Short mmCIF file of C-alpha atoms in Angstrom, two decimals:
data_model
loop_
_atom_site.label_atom_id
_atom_site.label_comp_id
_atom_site.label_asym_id
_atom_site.label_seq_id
_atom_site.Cartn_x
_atom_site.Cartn_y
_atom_site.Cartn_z
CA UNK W 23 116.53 145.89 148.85
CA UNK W 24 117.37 142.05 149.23
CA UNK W 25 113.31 141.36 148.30
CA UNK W 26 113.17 143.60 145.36
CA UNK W 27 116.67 141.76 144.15
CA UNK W 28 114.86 138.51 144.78
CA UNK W 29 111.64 140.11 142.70
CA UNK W 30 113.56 141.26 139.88
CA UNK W 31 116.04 137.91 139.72
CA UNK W 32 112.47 136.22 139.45
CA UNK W 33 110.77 138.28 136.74
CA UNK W 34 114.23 137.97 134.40
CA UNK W 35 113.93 134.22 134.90
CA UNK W 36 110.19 134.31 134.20
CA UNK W 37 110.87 136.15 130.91
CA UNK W 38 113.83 133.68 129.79
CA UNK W 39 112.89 131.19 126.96
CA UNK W 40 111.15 128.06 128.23
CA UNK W 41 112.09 125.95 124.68
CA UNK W 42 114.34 123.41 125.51
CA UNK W 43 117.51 121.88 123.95
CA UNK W 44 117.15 119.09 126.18
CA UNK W 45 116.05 115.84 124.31
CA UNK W 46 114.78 114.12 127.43
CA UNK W 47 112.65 117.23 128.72
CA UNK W 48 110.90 118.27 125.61
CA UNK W 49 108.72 121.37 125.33
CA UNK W 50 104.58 120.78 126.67
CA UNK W 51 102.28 121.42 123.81
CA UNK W 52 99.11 120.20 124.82
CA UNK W 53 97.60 117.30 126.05
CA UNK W 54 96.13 114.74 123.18
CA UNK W 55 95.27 111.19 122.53
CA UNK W 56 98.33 108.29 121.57
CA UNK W 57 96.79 108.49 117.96
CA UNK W 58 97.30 112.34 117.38
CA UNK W 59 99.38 112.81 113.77
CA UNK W 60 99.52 114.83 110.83
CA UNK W 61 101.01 118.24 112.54
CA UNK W 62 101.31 121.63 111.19
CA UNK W 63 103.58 124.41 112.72
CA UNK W 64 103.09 127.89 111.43
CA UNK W 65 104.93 131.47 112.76
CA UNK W 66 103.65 134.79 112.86
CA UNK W 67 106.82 137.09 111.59
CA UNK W 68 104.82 139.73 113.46
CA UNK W 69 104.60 138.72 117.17
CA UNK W 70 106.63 135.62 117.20
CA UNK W 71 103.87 133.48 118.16
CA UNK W 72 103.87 129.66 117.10
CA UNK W 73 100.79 127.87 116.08
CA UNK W 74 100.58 123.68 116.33
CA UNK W 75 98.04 121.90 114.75
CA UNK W 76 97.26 118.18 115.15
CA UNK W 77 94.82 116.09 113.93
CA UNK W 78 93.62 113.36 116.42
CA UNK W 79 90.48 110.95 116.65
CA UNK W 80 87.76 112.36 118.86
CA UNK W 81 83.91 112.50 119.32
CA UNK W 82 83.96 114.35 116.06
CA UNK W 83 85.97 111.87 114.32
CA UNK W 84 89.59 112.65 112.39
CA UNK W 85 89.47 116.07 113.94
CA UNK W 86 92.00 119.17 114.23
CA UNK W 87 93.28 120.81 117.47
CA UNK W 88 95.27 123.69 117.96
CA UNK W 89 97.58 125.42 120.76
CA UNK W 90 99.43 128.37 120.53
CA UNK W 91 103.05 128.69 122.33
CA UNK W 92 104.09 132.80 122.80
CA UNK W 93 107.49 134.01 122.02
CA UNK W 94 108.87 132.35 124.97
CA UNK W 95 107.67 128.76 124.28
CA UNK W 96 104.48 129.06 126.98
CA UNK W 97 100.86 127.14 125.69
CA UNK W 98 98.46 129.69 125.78
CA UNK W 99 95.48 127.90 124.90
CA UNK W 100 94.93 125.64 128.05
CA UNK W 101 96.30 122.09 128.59
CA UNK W 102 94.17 120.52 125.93
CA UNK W 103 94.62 123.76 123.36
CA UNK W 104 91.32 124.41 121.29
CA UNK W 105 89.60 121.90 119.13
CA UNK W 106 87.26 122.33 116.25
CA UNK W 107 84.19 120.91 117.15
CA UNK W 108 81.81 122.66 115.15
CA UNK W 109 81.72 119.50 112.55
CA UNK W 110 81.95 115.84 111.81
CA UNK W 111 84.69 114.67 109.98
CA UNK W 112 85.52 111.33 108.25
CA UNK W 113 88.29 108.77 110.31
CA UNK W 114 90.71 109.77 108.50
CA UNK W 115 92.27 113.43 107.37
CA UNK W 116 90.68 115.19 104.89
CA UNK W 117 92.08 118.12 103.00
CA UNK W 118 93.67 119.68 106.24
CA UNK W 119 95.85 122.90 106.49
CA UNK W 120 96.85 125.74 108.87
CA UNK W 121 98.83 129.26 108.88
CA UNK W 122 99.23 131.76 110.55
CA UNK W 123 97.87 135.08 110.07
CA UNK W 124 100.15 138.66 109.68
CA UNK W 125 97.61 139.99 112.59
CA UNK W 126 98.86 137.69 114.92
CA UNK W 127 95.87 134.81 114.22
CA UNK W 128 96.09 131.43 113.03
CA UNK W 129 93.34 129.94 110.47
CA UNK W 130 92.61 126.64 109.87
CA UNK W 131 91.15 125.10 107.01
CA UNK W 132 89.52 121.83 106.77
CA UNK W 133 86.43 119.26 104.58
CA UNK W 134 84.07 117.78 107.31
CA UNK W 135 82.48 115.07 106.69
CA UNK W 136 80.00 115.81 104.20
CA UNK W 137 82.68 116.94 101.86
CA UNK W 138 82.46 120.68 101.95
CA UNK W 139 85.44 122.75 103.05
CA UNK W 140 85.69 125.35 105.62
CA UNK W 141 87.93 127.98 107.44
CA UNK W 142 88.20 129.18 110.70
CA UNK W 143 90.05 132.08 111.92
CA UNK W 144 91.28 131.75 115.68
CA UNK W 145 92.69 134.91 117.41
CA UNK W 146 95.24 135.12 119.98
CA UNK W 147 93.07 135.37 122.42
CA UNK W 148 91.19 132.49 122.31
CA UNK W 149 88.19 133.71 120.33
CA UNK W 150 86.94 132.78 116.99
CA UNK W 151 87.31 136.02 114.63
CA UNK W 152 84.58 134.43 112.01
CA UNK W 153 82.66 132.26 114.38
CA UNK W 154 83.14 128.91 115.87
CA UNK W 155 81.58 127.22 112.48
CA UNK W 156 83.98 129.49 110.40
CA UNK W 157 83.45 129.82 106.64
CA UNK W 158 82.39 127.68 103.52
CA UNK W 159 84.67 128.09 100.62
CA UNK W 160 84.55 127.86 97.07
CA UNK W 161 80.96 127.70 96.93
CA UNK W 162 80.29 124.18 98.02
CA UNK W 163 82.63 122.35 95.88
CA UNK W 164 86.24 121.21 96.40
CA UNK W 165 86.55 118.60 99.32
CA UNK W 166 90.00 117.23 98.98
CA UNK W 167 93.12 118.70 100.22
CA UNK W 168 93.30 122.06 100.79
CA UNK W 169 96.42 124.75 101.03
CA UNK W 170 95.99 127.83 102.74
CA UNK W 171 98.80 131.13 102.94
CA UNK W 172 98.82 134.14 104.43
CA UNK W 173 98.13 137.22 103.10
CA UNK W 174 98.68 140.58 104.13
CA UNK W 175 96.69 142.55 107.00
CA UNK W 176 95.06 138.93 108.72
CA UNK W 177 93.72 137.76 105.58
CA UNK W 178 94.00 134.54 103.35
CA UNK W 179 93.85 132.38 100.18
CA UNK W 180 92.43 128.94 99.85
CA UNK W 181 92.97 126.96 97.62
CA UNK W 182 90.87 123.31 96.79
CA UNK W 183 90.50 120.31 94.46
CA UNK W 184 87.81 117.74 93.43
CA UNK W 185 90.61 116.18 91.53
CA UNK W 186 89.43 117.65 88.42
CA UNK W 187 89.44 120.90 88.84
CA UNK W 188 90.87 123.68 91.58
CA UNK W 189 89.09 126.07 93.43
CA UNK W 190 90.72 129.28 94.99
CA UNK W 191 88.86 131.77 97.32
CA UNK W 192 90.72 135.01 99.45
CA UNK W 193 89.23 135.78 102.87
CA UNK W 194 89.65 139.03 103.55
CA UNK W 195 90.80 139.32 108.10
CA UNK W 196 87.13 140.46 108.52
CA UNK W 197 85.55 137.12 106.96
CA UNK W 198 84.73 138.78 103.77
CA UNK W 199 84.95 136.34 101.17
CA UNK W 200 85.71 136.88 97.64
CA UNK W 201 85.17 135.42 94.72
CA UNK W 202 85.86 131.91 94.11
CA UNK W 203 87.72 131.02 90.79
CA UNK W 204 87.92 128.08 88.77
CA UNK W 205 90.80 126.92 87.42
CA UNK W 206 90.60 124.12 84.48
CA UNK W 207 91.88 121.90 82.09
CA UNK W 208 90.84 122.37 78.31
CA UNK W 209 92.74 119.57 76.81
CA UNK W 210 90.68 117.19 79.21
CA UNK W 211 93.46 117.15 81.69
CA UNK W 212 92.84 116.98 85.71
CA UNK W 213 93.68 120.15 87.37
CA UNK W 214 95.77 119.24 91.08
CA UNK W 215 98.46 119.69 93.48
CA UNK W 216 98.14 123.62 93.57
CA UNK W 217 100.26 125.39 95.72
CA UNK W 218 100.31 129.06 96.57
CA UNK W 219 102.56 132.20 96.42
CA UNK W 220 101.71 135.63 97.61
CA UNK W 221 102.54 138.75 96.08
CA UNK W 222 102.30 142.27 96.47
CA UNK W 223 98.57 143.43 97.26
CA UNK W 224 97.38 140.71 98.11
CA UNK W 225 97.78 138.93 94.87
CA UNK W 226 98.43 135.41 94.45
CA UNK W 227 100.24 132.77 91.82
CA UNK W 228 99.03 129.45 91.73
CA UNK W 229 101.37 126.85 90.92
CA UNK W 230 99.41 123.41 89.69
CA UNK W 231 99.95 120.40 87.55
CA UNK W 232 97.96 119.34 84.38
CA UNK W 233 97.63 115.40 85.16
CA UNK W 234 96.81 112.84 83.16
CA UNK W 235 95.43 109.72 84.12
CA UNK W 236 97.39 106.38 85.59
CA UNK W 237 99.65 105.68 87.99
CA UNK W 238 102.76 106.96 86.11
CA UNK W 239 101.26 109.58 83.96
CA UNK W 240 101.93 112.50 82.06
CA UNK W 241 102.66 116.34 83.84
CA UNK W 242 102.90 119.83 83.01
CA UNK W 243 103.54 122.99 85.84
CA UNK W 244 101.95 125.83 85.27
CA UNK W 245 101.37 129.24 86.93
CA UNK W 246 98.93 132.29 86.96
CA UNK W 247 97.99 135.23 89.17
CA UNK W 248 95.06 136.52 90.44
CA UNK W 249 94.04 139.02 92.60
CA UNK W 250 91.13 139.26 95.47
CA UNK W 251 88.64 140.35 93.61
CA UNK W 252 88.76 137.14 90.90
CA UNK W 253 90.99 139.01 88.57
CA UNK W 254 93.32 137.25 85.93
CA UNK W 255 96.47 138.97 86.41
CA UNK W 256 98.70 136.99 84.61
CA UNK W 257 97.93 134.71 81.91
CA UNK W 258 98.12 130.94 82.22
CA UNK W 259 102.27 129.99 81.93
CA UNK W 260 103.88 126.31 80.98
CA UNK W 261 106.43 126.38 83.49
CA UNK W 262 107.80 122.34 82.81
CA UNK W 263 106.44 120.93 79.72
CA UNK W 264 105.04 117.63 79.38
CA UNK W 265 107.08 114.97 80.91
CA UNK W 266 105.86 111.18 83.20
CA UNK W 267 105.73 111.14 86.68
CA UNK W 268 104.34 108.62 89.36
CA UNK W 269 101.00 110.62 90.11
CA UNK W 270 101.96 112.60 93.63
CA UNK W 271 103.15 116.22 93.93
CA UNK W 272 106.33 117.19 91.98
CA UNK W 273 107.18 120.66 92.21
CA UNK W 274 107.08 123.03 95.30
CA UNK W 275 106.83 126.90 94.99
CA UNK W 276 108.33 129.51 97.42
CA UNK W 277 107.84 133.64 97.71
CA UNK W 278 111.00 135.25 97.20
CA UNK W 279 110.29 138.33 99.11
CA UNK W 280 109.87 140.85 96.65
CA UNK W 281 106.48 139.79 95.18
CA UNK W 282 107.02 137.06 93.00
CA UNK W 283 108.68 133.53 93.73
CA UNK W 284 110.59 130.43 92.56
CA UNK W 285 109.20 126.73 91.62
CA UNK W 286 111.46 123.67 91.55
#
């Protein structure tokens, strides 16, 4: 009786919460280099599961590593956690971005080197769901920052930028790729800082500025919906009208829950 007490005292402490509140004995994450930066957290709703992602400099260059910590704060992913290595990148970041997936899986989307941008989808397990190389968006083009949400059943949007222009692409959880669409400027404006809202079915607003050209230079929000298949469900929207900005991002945009969302 004594040894199955001692057994059963151990298991509940096993299953206890290894996060900390301590600030001098923080939480391991993974092993990485003094030079590591530019971190992403993301949670699946669904299992609880956090996903870290860090960009560091490696054999690869300015590359991205990832660890996931269970419900109960535990690495999963080794000491080191799981880096993409599939590419070169530049020495610096380029158009990085990571979520998590509503099928417990965590993609993360990236430009290597040469410019064009990929995704890779990374189950809980360990294994790559679309290969170790991933995906090339948005037919080639794009190759600056990149953002990324969830959709529903493991799958995604992307969404990129050549500065001019934006590119958005949905990944279905099985790596089948839609359609990508172009979104443009007719007044001659640039096209950037798009950000992305989910709604129901898998549809998606995109929130971007019209830019114009300077340092301090003149903006406009605007929003419209698509859905996976390339679809224009929503006609282009003036959110803000025309007013001057310095030239970085002004606005965010956040679901509400119920299929739509708010921008501020």
């Amino acid at each position: 009786k004594l040894s199955f007490l001692i057994l059963a005292m151990a298991a509940t402490f096993a299953l206890q919460a290894q996060w900390v509140d301590d600030p001098a004995t923080n939480t391991f994450i993974a092993n990485c280099g003094n030079d590591a930066g530019e971190i992403y957290l993301s949670t699946c709703p669904a299992t609880g599961d956090t996903y870290v992602q860090w960009e560091g400099s490696s054999t690869n260059g300015w590359s991205p590593t990832l660890q996931r910590l269970n419900f109960e704060g535990v690495p999963q992913w080794g000491a080191d956690g799981i880096h993409i290595g599939a590419y070169e990148f530049s020495s610096y970041s380029e158009g990085v971005s990571m979520v998590s997936t509503a099928d417990g899986g965590v993609v993360s989307c990236f430009a290597d080197y040469e410019g064009y941008t990929y995704a890779v989808k990374i189950n809980p397990d360990g294994t790559f769901a679309w290969g170790e190389e991933g995906l090339r968006l948005f037919d080639g083009q794009g190759f600056s920052r990149t953002e990324i949400a969830a959709g529903e059943e493991g799958g995604c949007w992307a969404l990129g930028s050549d500065y001019e222009r934006l590119f958005l692409q949905f990944v279905a959880d099985d790596g089948t790729m839609g359609p990508t669409v172009t979104i443009s400027s007719n007044s001659g404006m640039k096209c950037m800082f798009g950000q992305l809202t989910i709604s129901k079915d898998n549809n998606v607003f995109v929130t971007y500025e019209q830019v114009g050209n300077g340092f301090y230079a003149e903006k406009s929000v605007h929003v419209v919906g698509y859905t996976t298949d390339g679809a224009q469900i929503a006609p282009d929207e003036l959110l803000m009208s025309t007013q001057t900005f310095q030239t970085t991002y002004i606005h965010h945009a956040i679901a509400d829950g119920a299929g739509g969302g708010y921008v501020y």
